Structures are given as C-alpha cells and as structure tokens.
PDB file of C-alpha atoms in Angstrom:
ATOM      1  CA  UNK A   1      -8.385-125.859 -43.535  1.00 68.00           C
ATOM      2  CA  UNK A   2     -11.337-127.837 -41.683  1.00 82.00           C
ATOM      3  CA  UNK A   3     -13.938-129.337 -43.433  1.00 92.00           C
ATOM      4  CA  UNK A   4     -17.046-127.120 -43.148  1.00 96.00           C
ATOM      5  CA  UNK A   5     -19.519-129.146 -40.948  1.00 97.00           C
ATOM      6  CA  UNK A   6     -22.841-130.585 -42.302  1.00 97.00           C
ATOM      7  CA  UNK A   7     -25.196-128.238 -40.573  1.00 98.00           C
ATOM      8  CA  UNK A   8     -23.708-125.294 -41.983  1.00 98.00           C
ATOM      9  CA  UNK A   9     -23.788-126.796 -45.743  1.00 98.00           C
ATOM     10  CA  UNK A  10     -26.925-127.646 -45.091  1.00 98.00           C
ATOM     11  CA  UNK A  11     -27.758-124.271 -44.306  1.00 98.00           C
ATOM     12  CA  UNK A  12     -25.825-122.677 -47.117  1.00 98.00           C
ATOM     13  CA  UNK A  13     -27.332-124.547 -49.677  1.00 98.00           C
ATOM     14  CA  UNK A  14     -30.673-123.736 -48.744  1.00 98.00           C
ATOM     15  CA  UNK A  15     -29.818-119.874 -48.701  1.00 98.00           C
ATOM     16  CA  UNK A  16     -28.252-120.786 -52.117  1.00 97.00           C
ATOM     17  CA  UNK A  17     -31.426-122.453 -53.616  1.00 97.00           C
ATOM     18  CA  UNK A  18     -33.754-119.782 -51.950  1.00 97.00           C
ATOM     19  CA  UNK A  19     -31.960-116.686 -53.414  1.00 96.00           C
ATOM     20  CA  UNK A  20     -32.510-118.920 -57.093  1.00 94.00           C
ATOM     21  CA  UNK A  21     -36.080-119.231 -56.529  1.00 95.00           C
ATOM     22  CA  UNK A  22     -36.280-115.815 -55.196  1.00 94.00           C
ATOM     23  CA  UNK A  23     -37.571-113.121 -58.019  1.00 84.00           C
ATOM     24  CA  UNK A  24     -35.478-109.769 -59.002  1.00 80.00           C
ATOM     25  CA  UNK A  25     -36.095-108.229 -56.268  1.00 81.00           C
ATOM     26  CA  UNK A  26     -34.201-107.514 -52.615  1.00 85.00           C
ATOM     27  CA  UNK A  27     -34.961-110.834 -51.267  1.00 92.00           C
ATOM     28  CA  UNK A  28     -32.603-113.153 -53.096  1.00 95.00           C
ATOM     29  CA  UNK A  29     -29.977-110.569 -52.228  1.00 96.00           C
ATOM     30  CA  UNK A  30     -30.614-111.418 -48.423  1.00 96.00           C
ATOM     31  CA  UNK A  31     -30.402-114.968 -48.882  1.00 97.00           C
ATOM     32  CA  UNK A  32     -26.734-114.929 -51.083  1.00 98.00           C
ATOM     33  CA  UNK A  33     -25.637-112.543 -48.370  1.00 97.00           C
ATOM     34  CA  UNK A  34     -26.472-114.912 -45.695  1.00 97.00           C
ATOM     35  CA  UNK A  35     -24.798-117.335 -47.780  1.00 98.00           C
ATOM     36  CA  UNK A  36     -21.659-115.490 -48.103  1.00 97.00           C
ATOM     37  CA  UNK A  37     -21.625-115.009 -44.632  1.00 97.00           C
ATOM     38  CA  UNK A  38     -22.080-118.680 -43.762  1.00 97.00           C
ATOM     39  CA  UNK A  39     -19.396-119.724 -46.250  1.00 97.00           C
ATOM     40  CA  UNK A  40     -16.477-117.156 -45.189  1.00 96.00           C
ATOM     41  CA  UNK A  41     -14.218-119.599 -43.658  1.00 96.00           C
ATOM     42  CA  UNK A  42     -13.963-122.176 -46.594  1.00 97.00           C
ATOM     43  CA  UNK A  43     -12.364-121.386 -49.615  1.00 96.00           C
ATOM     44  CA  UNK A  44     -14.233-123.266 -52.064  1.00 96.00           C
ATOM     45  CA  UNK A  45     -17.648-122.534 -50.667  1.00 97.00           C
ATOM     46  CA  UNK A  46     -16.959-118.541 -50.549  1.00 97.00           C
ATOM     47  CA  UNK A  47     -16.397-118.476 -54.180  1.00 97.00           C
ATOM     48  CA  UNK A  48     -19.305-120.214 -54.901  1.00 97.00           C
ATOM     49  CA  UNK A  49     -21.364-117.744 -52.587  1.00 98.00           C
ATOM     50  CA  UNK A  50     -19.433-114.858 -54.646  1.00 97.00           C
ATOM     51  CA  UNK A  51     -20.190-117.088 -58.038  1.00 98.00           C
ATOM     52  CA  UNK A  52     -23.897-116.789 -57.655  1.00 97.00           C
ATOM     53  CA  UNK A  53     -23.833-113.159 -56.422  1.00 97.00           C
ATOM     54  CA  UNK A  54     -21.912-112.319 -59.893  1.00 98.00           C
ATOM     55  CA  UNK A  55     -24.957-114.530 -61.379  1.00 96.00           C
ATOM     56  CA  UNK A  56     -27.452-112.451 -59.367  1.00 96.00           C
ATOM     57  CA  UNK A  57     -26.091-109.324 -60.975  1.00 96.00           C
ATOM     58  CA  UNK A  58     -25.664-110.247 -64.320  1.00 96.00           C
ATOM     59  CA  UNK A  59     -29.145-111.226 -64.067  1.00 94.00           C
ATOM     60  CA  UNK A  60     -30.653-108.121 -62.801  1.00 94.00           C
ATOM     61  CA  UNK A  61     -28.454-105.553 -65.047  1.00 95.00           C
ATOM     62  CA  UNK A  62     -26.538-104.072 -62.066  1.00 95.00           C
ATOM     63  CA  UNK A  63     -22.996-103.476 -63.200  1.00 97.00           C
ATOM     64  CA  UNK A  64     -21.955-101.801 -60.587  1.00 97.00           C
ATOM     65  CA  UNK A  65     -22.706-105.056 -58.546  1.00 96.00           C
ATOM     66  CA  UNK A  66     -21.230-107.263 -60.913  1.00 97.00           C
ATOM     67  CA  UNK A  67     -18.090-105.089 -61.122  1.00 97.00           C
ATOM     68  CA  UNK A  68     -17.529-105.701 -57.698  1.00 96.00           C
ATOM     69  CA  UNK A  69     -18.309-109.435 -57.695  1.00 97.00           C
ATOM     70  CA  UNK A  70     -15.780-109.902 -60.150  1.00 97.00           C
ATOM     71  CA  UNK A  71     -13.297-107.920 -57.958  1.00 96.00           C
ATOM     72  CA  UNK A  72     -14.236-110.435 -54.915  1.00 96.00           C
ATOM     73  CA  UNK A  73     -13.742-113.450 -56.603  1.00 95.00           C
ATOM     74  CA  UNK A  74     -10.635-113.021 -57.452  1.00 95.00           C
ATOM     75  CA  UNK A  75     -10.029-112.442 -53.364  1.00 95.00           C
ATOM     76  CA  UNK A  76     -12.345-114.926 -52.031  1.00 95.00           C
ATOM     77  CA  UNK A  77     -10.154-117.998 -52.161  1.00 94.00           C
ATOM     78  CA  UNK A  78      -6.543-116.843 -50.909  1.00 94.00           C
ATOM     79  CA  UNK A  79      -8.706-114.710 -47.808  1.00 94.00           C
ATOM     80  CA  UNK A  80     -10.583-118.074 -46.952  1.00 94.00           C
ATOM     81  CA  UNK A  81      -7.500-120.023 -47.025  1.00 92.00           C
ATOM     82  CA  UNK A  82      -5.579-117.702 -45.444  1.00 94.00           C
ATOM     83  CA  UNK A  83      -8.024-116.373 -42.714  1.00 90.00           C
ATOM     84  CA  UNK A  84      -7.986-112.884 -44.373  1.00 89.00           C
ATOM     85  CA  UNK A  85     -11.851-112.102 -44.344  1.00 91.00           C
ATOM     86  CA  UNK A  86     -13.967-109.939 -42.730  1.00 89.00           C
ATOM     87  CA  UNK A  87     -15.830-112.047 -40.470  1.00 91.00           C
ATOM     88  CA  UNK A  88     -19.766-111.353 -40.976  1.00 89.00           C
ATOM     89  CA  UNK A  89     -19.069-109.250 -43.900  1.00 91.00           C
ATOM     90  CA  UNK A  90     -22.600-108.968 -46.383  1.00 91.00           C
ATOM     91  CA  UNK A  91     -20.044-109.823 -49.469  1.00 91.00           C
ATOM     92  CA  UNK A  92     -21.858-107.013 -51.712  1.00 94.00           C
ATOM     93  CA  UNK A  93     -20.284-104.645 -53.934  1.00 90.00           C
ATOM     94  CA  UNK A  94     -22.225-101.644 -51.630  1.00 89.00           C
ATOM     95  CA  UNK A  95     -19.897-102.135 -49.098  1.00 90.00           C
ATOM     96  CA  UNK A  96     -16.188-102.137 -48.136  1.00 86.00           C
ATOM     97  CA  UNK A  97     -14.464-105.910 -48.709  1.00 85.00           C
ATOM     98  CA  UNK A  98     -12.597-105.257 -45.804  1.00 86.00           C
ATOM     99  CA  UNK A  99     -15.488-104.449 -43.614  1.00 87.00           C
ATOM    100  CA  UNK A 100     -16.338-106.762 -40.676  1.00 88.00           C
ATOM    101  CA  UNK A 101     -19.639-106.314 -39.963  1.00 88.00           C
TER     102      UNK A 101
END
C-alpha cells in the first residue's frame, strides 16, 4: 500500500480538526465526510475518518449513525488494504457502504 502523500494529509487533517471545532450541527458532518472521502485508499487513515464519525455520533445522540459507524469500522481496514471501497463514497450510515458515489 503507498504511503498517502503530504498534500492529502494535510488536507485530511484539516477536515478532521474543522469537523471538531464545528458545533452539532450539519457542518462537521460535511467536513468528516470529506475526510472519509480523502482517506479511502489508506487503511489506517480510513479508520480514523470512521473513528471520529462514531465520535460525531455518540456526541450528538444519533444511534442510528453510530450503529452504522460501528458496522464500518469493522470494514474500513481490510477494504482499504484490499482496494474494496467505494471510491467517493460519503462514509455515513444514511447511505449504502457499497455505494460509489
């Protein structure tokens, strides 16, 4: 697996740290789902977009969200190292995990 290049961690980490500073509402959701998107291809990096979507839920009371983090983070690692994603895929538990988008 390549190492992800500096301009996208760049990039993910500030989508990371803006859906943090984000309040409850729908805009932190944009940012992890950028993030998710961005981190697809890495293993490592993909779990750690899921881990702070889980996060995200737990912190807004939205089982059904969490629920379906939960589910992805148990796929997020072998579909990264594999190449089993859906490229462009939001990551959220609203829509299909095997959705490219």
């Amino acid at each position: 697996m390549p190492k992800m290049p500096h301009g996208v961690r760049v990039a993910l980490d500030a989508e990371l740290a803006a859906a943090r500073a984000a309040g409850p509402g729908t805009r932190g959701w944009a940012h992890l789902e950028r993030a998710h998107i961005l981190s697809q291809p890495w293993a490592w990096p993909h779990v750690r977009a899921h881990g702070a979507m889980l996060a995200r839920a737990v912190r807004t009371r939205d089982p059904r969200e969490a629920v379906g983090q939960l589910v992805r983070l148990a796929v997020a690692a072998p579909g990264s190292a594999t190449g089993r994603y859906p490229v462009g895929n939001t990551g959220r538990g609203n829509v299909s995990m095997s959705a490219p988008m």
